[in-house]
CSV table of C-alpha atoms in Angstrom, one decimal:
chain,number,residue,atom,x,y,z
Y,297,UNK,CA,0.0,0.0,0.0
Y,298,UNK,CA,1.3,3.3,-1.0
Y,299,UNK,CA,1.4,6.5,1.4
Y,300,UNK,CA,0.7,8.5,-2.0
Y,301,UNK,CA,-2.4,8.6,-4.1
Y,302,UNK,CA,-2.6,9.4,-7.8
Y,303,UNK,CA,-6.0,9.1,-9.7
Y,304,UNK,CA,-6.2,5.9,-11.5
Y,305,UNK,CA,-6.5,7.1,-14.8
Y,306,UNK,CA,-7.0,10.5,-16.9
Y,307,UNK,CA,-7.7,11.1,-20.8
Y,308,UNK,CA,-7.7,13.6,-23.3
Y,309,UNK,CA,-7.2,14.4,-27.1
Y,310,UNK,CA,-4.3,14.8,-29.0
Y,311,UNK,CA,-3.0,18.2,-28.2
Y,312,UNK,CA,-4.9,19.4,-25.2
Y,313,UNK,CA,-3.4,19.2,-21.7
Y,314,UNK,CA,-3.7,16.7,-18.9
Y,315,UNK,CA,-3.1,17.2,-14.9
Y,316,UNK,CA,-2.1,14.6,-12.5
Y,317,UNK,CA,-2.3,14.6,-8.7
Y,318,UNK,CA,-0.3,12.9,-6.3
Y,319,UNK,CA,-1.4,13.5,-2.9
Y,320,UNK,CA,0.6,12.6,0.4
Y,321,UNK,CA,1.4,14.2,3.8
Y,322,UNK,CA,3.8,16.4,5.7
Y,323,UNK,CA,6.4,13.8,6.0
Y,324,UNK,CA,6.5,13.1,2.5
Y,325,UNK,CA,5.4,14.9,-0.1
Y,326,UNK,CA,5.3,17.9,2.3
Y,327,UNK,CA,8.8,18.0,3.5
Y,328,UNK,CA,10.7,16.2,0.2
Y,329,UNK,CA,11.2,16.4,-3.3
Y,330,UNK,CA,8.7,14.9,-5.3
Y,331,UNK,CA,10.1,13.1,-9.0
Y,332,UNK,CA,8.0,12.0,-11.6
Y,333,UNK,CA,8.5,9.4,-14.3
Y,334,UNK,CA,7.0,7.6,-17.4
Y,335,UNK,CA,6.5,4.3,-17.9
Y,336,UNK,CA,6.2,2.6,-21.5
Y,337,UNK,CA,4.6,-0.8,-22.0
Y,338,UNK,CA,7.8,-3.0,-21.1
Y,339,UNK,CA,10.4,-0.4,-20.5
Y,340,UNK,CA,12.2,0.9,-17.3
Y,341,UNK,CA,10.5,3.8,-16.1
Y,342,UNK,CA,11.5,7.8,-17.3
Y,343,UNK,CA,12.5,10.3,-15.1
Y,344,UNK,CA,10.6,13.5,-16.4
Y,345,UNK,CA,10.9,16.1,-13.6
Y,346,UNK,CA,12.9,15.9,-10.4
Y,347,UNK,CA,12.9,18.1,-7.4
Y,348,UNK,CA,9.3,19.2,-7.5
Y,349,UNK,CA,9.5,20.7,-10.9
Y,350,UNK,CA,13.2,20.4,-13.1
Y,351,UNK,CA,13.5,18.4,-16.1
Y,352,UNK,CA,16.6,16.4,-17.2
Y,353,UNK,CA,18.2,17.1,-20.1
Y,354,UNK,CA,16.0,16.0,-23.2
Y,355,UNK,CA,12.7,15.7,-21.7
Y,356,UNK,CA,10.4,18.6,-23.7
Y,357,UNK,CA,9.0,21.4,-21.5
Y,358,UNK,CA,5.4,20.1,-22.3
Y,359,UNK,CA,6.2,17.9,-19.1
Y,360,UNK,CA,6.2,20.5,-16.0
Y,361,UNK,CA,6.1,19.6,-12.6
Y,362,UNK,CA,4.8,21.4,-9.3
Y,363,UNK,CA,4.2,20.9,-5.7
Y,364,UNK,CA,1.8,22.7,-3.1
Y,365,UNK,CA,2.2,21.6,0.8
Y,366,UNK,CA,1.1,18.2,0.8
Y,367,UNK,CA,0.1,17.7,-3.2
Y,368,UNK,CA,2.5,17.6,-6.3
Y,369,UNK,CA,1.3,18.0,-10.0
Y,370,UNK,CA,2.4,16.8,-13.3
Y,371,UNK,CA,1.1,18.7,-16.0
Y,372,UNK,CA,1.6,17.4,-19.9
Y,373,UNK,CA,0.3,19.5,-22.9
Y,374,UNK,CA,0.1,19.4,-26.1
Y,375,UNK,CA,-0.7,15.6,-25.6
Y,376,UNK,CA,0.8,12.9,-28.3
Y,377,UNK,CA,-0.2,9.7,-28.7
Y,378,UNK,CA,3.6,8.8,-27.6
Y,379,UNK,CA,2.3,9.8,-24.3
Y,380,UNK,CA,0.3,6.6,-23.7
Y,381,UNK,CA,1.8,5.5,-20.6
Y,382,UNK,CA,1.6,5.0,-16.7
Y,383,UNK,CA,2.8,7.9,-14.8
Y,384,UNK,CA,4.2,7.8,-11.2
Y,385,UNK,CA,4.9,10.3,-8.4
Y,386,UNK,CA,7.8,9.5,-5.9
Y,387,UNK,CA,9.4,11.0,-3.2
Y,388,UNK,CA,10.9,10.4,0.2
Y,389,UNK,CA,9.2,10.2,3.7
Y,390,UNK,CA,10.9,11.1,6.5
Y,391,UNK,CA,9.0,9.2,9.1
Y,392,UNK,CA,9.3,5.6,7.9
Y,393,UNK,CA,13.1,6.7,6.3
Y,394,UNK,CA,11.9,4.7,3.2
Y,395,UNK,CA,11.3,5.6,-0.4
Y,396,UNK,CA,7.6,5.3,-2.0
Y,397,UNK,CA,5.7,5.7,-5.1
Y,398,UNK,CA,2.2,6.8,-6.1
Y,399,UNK,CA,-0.2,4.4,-7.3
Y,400,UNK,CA,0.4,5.6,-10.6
Y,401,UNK,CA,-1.8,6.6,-13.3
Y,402,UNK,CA,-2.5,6.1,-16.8
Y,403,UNK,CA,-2.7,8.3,-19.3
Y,404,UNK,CA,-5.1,7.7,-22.3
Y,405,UNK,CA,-4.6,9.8,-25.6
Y,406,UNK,CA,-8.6,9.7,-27.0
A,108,UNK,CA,28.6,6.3,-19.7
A,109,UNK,CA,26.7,5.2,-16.2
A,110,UNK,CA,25.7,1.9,-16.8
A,111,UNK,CA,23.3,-0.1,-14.4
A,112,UNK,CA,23.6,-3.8,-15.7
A,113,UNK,CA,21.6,-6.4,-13.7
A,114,UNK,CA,22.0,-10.2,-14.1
A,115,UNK,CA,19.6,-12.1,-15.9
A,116,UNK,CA,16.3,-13.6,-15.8
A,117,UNK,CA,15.5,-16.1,-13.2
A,118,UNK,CA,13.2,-19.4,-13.4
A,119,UNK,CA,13.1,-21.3,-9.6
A,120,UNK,CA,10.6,-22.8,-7.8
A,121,UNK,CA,9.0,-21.6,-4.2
A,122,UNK,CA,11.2,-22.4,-1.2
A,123,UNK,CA,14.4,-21.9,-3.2
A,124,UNK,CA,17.3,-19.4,-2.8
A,125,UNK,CA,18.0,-16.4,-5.2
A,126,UNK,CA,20.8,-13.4,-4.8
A,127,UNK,CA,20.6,-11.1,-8.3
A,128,UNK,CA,23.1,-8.9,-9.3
A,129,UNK,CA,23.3,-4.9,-10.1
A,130,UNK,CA,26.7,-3.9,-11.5
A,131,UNK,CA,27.5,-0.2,-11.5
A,132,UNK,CA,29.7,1.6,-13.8
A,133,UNK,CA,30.8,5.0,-15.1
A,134,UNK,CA,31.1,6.5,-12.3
A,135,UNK,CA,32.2,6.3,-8.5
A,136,UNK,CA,30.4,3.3,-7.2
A,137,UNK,CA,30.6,4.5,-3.6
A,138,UNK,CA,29.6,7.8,-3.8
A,139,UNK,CA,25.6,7.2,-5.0
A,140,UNK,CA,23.0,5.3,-2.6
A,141,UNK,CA,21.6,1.8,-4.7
A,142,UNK,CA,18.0,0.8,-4.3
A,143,UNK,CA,15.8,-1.9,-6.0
A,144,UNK,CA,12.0,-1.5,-7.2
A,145,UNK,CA,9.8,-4.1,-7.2
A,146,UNK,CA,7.0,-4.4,-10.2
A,147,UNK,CA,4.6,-7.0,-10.1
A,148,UNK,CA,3.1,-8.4,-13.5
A,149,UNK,CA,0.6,-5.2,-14.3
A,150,UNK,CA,1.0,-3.6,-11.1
A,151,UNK,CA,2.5,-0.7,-9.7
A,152,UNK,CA,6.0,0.2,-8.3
A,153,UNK,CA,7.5,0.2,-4.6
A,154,UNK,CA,10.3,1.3,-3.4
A,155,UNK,CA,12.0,-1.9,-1.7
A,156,UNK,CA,15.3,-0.6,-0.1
A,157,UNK,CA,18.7,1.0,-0.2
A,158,UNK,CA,22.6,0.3,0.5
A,159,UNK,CA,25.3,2.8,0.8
A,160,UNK,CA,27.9,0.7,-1.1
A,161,UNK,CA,30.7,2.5,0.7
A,162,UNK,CA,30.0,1.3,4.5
A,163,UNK,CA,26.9,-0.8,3.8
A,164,UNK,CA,24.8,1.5,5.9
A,165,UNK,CA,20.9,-0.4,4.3
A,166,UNK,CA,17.3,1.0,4.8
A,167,UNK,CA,14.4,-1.1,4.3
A,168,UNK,CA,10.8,0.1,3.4
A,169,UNK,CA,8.3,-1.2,5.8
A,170,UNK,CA,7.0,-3.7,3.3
A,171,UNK,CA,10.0,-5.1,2.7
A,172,UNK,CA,11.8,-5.3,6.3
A,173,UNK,CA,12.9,-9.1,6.7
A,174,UNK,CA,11.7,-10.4,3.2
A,175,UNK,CA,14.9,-9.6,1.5
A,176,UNK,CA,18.4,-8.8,1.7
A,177,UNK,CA,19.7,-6.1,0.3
A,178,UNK,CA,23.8,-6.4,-0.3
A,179,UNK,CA,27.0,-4.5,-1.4
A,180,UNK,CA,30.3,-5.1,-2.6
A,181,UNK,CA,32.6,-2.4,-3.2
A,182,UNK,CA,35.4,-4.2,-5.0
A,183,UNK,CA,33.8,-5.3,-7.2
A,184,UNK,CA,31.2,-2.4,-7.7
A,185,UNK,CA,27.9,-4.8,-7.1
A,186,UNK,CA,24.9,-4.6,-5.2
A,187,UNK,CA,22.5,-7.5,-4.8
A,188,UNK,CA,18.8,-8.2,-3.7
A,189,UNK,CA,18.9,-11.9,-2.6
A,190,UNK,CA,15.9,-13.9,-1.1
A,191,UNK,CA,15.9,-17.1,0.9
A,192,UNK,CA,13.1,-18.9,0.5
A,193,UNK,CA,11.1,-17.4,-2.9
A,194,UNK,CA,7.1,-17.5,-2.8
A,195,UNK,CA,5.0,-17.0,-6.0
A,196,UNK,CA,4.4,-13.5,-4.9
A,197,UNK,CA,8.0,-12.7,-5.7
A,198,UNK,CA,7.4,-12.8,-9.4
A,199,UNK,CA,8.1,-9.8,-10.7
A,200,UNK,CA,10.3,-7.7,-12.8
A,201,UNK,CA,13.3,-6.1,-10.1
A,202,UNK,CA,15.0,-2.5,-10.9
A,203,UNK,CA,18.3,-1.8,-9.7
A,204,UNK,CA,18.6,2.0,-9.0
A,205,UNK,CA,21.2,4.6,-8.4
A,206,UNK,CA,19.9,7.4,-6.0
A,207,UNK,CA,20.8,10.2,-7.7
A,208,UNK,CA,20.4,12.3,-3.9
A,209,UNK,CA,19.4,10.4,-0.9
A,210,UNK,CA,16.1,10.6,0.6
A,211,UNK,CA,15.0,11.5,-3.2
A,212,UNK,CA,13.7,9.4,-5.4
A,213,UNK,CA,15.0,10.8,-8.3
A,214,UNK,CA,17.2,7.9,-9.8
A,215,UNK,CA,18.9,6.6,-12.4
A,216,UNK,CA,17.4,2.9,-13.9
A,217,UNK,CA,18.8,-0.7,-14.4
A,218,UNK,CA,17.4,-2.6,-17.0
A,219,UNK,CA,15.3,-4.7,-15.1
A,220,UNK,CA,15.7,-8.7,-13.9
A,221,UNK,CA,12.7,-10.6,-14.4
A,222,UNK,CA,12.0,-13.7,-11.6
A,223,UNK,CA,9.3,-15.9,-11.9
A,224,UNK,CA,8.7,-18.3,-9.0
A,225,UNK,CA,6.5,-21.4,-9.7
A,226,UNK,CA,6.1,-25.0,-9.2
């Protein structure tokens, strides 16, 4: 069971813009960097943004990232069907001094 | 180049031992934090654990604390995840990681070790 929640799924056309959540608490999300990666069908996962909002080198700026107190945000736009994938959150909590991952979510290009 | 390479796929049957392998180069194996990441067949990710490879310091998620052991050798710049006696629920795909910073999980990927456990 995961200390961080993402919405199970989210859709929309080519081109328009898609949010996802990741909700957690102070000793997570709230006092940690959040990352945020992609996963293709039967690849290792993608690191798209890293401490709350940077991107590493080569990842387009339609990926942005954000966090507010407990919650973080990833925001794609100008959606491509390349962007089929499952999406996760991550970050540290300091209470239980372990690592954890959202639940994930999938992104659906209609 | 940093290279994560993990050891192959694994076929063994419950009750049986299994140590895989996560070779690090490309950089200085002792100065980055290794985890591993468990993925069940169309499941999520979780964060299993993580060695300092330089004095073996280890930190287990909850989840995880006494089901596996996570290991380091310095010489030869390898970190393991071994299990001693596999169930069925250990079938999954395993992803060695370098922690880019601790207590972040922003981290640079293996390719993956696949273990299936059945009878």
């Amino acid at each position: 069971q995961s200390v961080l929640t993402q919405p199970p799924s989210v859709s929309a056309a080519p081109g328009q813009k898609v949010t996802i959540s990741c909700s957690g608490s102070s000793s997570n999300i709230g006092s940690n960097f959040v990352s945020w990666y992609q996963q293709l069908p039967g690849t290792a996962p993608r690191l798209l943004v890293y401490e709350n909002y940077k991107r590493p080198s080569g990842i387009p700026d339609r990926f942005s990232g954000s966090k507010s107190g407990t919650s973080a945000t990833l925001g794609i736009t100008g959606l491509q069907t390349g962007d089929e994938a499952d999406y996760y959150c991550g970050t540290w909590d300091s209470s239980l001094s372990a690592g954890f991952f959202g639940t994930g979510t999938k992104v659906t290009v209609l | 180049e940093v290279q994560l390479v993990q050891s192959g796929a694994e076929v063994k049957k419950p009750g049986e031992s299994l140590k895989i392998s996560c070779e690090g180069s490309g950089y200085s194996f002792t100065s980055y934090w290794i985890g591993w990441v468990r993925q069940m067949p169309g499941k999520g990710l979780e964060w299993m654990g993580i060695i300092n490879p330089g004095d073996s310091d280890t930190r287990y998620s909850p989840s995880f604390q006494g089901q596996v052991t996570i290991s380091a050798d310095k010489s030869i710049r390898t970190a393991y995840l071994q299990w001693s006696s596999l169930k069925a629920s250990d079938s999954a795909m395993y992803y060695c990681v370098r922690h880019e910073v601790f207590s972040t999980l922003e981290m640079f990927w293996g390719q993956g070790t696949m273990v299936t456990v059945s009878s």
